Short mmCIF file of C-alpha atoms in Angstrom, two decimals:
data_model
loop_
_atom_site.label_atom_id
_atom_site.label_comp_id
_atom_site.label_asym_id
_atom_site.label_seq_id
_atom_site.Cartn_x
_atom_site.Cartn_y
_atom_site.Cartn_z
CA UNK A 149 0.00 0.00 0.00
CA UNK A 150 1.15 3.66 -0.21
CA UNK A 151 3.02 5.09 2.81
CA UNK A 152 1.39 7.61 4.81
CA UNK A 153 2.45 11.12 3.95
CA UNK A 154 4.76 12.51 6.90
CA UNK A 155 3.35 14.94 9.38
CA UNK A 156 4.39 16.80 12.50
CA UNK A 157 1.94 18.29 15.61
CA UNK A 158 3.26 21.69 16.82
CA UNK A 159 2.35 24.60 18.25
CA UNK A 160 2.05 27.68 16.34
CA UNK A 161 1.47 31.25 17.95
CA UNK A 162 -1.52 32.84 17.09
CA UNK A 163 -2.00 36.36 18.80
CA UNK A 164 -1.61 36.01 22.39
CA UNK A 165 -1.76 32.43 22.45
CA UNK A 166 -0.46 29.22 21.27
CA UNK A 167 -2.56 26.46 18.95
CA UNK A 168 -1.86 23.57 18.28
CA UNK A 169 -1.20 23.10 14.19
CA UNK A 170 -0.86 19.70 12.45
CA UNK A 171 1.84 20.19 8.99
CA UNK A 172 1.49 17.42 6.44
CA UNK A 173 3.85 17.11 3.66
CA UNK A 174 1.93 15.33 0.66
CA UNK A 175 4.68 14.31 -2.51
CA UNK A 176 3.85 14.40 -5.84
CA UNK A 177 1.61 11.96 -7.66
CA UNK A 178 3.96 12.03 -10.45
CA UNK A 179 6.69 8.81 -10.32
CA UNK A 180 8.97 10.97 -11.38
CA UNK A 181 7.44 14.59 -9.57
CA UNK A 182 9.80 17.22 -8.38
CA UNK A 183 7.80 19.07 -5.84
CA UNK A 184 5.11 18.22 -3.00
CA UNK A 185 2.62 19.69 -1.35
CA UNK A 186 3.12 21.22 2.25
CA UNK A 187 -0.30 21.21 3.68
CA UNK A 188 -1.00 23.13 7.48
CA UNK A 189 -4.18 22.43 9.41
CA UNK A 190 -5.42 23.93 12.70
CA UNK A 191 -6.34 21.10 15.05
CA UNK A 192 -6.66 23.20 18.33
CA UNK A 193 -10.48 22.78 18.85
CA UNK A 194 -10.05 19.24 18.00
CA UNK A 195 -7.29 18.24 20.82
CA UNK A 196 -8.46 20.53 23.21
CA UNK A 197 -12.48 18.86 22.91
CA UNK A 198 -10.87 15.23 22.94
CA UNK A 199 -8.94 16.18 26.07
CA UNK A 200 -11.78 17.61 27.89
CA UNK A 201 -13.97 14.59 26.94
CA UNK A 202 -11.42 12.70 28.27
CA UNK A 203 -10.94 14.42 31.75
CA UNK A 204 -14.62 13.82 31.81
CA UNK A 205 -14.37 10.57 31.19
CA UNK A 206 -11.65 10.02 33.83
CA UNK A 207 -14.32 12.39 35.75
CA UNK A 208 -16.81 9.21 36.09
CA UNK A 209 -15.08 6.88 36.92
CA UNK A 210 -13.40 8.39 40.08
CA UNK A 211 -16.75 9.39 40.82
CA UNK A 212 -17.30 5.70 41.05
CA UNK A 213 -14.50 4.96 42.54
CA UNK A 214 -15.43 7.43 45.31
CA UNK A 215 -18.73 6.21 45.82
CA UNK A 216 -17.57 3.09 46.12
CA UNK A 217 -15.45 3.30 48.87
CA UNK A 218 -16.15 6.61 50.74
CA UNK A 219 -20.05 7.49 52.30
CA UNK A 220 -18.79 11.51 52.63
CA UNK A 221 -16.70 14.22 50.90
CA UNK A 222 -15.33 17.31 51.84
CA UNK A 223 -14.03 19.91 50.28
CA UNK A 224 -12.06 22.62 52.30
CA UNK A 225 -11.09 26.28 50.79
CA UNK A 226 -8.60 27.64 52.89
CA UNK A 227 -8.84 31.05 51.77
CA UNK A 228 -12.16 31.18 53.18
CA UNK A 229 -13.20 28.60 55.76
CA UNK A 230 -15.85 27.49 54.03
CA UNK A 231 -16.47 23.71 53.59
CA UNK A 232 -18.84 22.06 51.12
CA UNK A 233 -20.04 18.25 52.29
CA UNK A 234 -21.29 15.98 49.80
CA UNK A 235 -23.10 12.71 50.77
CA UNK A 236 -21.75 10.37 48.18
CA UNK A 237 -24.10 7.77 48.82
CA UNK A 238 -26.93 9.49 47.57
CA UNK A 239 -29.06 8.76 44.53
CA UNK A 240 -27.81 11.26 41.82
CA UNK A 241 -29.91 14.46 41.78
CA UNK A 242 -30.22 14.53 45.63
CA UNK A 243 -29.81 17.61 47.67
CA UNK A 244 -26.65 16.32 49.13
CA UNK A 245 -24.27 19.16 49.11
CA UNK A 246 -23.85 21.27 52.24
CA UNK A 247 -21.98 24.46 52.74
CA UNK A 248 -20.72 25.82 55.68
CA UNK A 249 -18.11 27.17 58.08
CA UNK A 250 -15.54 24.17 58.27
CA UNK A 251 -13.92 25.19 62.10
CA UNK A 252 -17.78 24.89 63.10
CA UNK A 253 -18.31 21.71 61.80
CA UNK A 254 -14.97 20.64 63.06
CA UNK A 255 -15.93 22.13 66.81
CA UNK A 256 -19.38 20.29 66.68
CA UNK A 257 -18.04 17.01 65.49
CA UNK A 258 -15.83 17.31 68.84
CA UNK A 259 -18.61 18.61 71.17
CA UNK A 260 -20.98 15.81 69.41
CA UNK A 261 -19.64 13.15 67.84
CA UNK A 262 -16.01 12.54 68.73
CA UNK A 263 -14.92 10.22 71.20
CA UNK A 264 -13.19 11.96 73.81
CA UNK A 265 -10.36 9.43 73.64
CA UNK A 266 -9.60 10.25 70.33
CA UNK A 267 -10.11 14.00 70.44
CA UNK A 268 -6.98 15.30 70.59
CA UNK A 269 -5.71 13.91 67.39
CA UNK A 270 -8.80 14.69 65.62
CA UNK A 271 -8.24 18.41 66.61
CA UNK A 272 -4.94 17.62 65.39
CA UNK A 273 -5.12 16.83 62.11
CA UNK A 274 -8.46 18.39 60.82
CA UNK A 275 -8.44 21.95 62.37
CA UNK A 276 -8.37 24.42 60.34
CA UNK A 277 -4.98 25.86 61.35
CA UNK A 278 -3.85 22.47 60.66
CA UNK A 279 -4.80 22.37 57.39
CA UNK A 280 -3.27 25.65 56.26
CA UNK A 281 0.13 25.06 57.87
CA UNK A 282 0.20 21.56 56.26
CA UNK A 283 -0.83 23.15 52.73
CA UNK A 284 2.20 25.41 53.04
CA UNK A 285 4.48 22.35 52.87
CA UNK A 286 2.97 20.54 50.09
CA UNK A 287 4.24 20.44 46.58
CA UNK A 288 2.15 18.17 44.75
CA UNK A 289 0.18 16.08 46.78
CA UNK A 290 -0.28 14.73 50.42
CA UNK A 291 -2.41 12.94 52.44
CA UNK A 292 -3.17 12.03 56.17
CA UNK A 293 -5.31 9.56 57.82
CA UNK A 294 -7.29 9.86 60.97
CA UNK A 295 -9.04 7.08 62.06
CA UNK A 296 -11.37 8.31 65.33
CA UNK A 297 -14.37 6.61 67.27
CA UNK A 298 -17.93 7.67 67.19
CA UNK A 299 -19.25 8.57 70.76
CA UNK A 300 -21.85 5.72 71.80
CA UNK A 301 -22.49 2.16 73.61
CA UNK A 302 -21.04 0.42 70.86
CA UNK A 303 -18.48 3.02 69.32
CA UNK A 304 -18.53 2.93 65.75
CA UNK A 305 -14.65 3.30 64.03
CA UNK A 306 -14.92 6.32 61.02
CA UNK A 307 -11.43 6.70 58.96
CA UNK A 308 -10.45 10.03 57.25
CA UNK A 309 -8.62 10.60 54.19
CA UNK A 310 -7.15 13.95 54.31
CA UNK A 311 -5.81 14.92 50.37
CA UNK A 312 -3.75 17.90 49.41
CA UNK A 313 -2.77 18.91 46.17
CA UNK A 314 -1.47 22.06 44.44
CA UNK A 315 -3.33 23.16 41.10
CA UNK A 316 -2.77 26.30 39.54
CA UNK A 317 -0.56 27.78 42.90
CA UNK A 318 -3.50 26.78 44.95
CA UNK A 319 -3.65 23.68 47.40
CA UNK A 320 -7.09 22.17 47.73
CA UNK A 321 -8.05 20.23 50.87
CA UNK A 322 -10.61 17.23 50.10
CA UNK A 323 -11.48 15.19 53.18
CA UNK A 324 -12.83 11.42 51.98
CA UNK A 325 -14.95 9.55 54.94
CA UNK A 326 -15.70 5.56 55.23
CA UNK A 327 -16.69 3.47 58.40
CA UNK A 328 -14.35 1.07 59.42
CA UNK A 329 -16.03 -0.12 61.95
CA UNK A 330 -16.43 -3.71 60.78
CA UNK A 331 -12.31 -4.16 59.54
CA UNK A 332 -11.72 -2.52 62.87
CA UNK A 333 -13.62 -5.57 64.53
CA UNK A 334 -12.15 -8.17 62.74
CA UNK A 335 -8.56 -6.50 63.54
CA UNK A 336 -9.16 -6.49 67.30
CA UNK A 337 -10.48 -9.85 67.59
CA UNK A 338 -7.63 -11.24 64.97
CA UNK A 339 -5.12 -8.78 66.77
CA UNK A 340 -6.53 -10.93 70.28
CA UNK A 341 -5.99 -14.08 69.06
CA UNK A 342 -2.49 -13.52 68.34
CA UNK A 343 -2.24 -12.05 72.01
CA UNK A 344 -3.73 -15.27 73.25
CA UNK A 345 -1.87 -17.04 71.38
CA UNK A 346 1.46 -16.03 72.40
CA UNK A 347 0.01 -16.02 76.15
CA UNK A 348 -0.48 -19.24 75.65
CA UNK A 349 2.94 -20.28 74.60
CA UNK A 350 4.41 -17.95 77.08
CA UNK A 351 2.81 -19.87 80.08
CA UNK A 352 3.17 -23.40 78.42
CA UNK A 353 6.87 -22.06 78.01
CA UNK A 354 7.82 -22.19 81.96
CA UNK A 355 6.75 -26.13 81.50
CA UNK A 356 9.15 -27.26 79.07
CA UNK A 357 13.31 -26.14 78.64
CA UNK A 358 12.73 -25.68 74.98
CA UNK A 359 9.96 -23.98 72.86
CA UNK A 360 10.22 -23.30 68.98
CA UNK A 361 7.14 -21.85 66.98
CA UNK A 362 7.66 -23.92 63.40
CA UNK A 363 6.48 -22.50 59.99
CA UNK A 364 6.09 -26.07 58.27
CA UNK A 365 5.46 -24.72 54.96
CA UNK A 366 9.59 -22.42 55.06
CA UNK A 367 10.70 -25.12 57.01
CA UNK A 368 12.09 -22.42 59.20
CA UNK A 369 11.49 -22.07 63.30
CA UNK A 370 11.76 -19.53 65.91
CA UNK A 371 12.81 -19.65 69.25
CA UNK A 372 10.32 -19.11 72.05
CA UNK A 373 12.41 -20.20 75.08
CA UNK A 374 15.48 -22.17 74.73
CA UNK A 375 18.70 -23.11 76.90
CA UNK A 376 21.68 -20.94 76.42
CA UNK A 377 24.07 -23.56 75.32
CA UNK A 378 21.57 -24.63 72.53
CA UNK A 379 21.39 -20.67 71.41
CA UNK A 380 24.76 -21.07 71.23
CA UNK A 381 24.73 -24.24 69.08
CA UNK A 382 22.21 -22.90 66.71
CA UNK A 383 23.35 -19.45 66.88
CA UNK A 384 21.73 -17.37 63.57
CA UNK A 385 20.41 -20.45 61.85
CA UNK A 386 16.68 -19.99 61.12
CA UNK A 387 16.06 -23.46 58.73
CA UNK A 388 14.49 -26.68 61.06
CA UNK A 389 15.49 -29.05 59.46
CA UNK A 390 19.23 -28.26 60.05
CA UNK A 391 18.64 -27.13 63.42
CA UNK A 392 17.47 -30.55 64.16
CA UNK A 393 20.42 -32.04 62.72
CA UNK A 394 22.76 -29.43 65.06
CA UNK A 395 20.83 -30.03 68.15
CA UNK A 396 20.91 -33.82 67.84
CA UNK A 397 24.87 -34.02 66.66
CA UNK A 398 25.50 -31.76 69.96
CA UNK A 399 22.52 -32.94 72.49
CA UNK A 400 21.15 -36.55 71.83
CA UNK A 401 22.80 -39.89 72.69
CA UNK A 402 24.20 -41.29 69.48
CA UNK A 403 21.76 -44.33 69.59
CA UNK A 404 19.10 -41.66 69.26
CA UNK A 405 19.83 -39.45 66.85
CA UNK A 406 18.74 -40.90 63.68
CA UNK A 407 15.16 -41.98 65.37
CA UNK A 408 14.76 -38.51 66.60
CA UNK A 409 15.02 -36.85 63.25
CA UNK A 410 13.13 -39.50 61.23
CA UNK A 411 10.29 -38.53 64.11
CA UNK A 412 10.44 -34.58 63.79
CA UNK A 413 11.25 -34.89 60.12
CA UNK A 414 9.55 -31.81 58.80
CA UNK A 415 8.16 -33.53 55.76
CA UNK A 416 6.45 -36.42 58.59
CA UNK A 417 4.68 -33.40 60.55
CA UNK A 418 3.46 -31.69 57.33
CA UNK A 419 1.93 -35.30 56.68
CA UNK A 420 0.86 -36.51 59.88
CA UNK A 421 -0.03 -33.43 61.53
CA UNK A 422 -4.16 -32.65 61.55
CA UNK A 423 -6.57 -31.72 63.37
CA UNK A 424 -7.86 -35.29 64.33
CA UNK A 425 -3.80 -36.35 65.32
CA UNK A 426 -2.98 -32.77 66.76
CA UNK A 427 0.52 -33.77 67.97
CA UNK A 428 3.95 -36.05 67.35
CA UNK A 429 5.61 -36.98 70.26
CA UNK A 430 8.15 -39.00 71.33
CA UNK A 431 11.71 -39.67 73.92
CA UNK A 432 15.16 -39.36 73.56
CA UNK A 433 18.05 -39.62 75.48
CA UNK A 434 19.90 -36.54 76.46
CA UNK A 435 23.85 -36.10 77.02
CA UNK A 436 24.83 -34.38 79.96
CA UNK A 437 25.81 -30.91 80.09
CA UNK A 438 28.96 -32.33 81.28
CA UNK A 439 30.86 -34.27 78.38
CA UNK A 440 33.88 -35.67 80.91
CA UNK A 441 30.45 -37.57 82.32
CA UNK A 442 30.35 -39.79 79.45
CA UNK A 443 27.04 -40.43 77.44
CA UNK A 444 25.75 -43.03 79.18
CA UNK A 445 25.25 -40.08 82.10
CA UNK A 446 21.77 -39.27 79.93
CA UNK A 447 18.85 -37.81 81.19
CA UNK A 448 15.27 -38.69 79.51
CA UNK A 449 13.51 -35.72 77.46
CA UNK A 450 9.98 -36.02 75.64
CA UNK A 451 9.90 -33.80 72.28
CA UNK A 452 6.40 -32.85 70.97
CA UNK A 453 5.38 -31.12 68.08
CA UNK A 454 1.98 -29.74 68.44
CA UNK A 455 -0.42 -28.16 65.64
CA UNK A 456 -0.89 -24.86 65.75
CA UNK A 457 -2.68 -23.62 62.19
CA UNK A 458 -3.80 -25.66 59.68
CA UNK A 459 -4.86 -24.00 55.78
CA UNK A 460 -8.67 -24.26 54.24
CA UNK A 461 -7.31 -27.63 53.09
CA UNK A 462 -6.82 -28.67 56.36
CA UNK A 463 -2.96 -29.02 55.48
CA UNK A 464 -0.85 -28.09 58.47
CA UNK A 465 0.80 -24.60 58.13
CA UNK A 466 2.67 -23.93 61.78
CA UNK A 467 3.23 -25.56 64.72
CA UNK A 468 4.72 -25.35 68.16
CA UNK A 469 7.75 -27.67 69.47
CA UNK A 470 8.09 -27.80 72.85
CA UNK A 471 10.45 -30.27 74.67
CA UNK A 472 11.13 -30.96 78.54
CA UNK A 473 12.79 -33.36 80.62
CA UNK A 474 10.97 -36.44 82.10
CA UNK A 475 13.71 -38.30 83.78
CA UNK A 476 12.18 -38.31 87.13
CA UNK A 477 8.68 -39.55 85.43
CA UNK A 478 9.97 -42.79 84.45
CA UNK A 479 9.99 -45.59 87.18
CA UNK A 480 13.88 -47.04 86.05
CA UNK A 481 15.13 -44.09 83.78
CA UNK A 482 17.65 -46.97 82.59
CA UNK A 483 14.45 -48.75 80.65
CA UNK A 484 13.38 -47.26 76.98
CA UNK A 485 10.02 -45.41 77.56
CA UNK A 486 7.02 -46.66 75.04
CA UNK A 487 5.67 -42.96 75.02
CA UNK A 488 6.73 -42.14 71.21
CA UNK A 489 7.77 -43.15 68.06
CA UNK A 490 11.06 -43.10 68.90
#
């Protein structure tokens, strides 16, 4: 086919102003021709309507993104004080814009709404005074969060979205609301079972010399309580499997060493481990801390691995290892236990 004639977009001054100018140069028809034609259009109108449609087309859709996530919007003039609030969650054609003195609304929301507790950052971050200080420093664009309770029985959790940005020398303050109240929830109680959680291991920790919290699916550990010497045997090393291997070349009889790692095997607990078998347990034989004692100077220890979190496929994902020593348990400490697998 023929090749498109070549052009070039530029701006051309007109008067006072600039427009934008498209230049085409179209070559002879002639095979042989020995001129072309340089042809110069004004496209202004043209760029300048496809770039508005455009912004208004980028227009809707943050409008939807808005309403999607935010139930209020505020828009602050600084110059003034005056704040216009518009209820986003409205049906379209809905009274829904309010305008007003922003430090009043800001002074009744305290007197009102506000939870006392949270006052003083709320003052903080949306008071007027704030808000022009802050404007001085921005650029381009900034934002702050405040994330305050509603005064009541059951406090409700509202979050804040406070959004500078400079256009044409001016900053303009919009201030995006959404209840949290329900993520906030789910936070505190997920934010309790952790707490529990490590309460838990804390207290079951004074019970046993040894506690490791195991991620099966890294096949890494960390150390919830441990002796010193073992610390110092492990030192930085973060993988179980080859702190298994360390603490039973440094800590477990020789006769017991192989057993003991075929039982915690890392692969065996991420098959065996569910929530109908909860926990792999088993006894080994310990050398004393005192190596001129010789290794037949053992002392009995029980190691259990205990599930802790399983996945949506029921698949184990963590558990805890705890280990302590049962020497004075057994009736003849010389006689292999029958507790364990090994």
């Amino acid at each position: 086919g023929a090749e498109s004639a070549p052009a070039l977009l530029y701006r051309r001054r007109m008067e006072e102003a600039y427009h934008w100018s498209l230049m085409e140069v179209i070559p002879s028809p002639e095979e042989e021709g020995r001129f072309a034609l340089l042809c110069i259009k004004d496209v202004h109108n043209v760029l300048q309507e496809g770039l508005a449609l455009s912004q208004t087309e980028r227009d809707v859709r943050m409008a939807a993104i808005l309403k999607s996530r935010y139930q209020m919007m505020n828009t602050v003039y600084l110059e003034t004080g005056l704040c216009e609030r518009v209820r986003l969650n409205q049906s379209p054609g809905a009274d829904d814009v309010l305008t007003g003195d922003y430090a009043s609304y800001i002074q009744n929301a305290l007197d009102r709404h506000v939870h006392p507790g949270d006052a003083g950052k709320f003052r903080a971050l949306l008071s007027l005074e704030h808000l022009r200080e802050r404007a001085e420093t921005i650029e381009d664009y900034g934002e702050d969060i405040c994330q305050y309770r509603v005064r009541g029985e059951d406090p409700r959790w509202i979050e804040l979205h406070i959004l500078y940005s400079r256009q044409k020398g001016r900053v303009m303050v919009n201030i995006l609301g959404q209840d949290i109240t329900r993520e906030k929830r789910e936070e505190e109680v997920h934010t309790k079972t952790l707490e529990d959680r490590a309460y838990m291991i804390t207290s079951l920790s004074s019970l046993f010399f040894s506690t490791y919290y195991i991620d099966l699916e890294q096949d890494s550990f960390r150390a919830v309580t441990q002796q010193r010497r073992v610390g110092d045997v492990l030192g930085d090393e973060i993988n179980f499997t080859a702190a298994l291997r360390l603490y039973a070349n440094h800590f477990i009889h020789p006769d017991d060493r192989e057993r003991y790692l075929s039982a915690m095997d890392v692969e065996r607990l991420r098959r065996e481990l569910r929530w109908w078998t909860p926990y792999v347990a088993g006894e080994y034989r310990k050398l004393p801390e005192d190596p001129s004692a010789g290794a037949e100077a053992y002392s009995w220890t029980r190691a259990t691995a205990v599930l802790a979190r399983t996945g949506s496929d029921d698949m184990p994902k963590t558990a805890v290892y705890v280990a302590r020593d049962i020497t004075r348990e057994l009736d003849d400490p010389a006689s292999v236990p029958h507790h364990g697998p090994f």
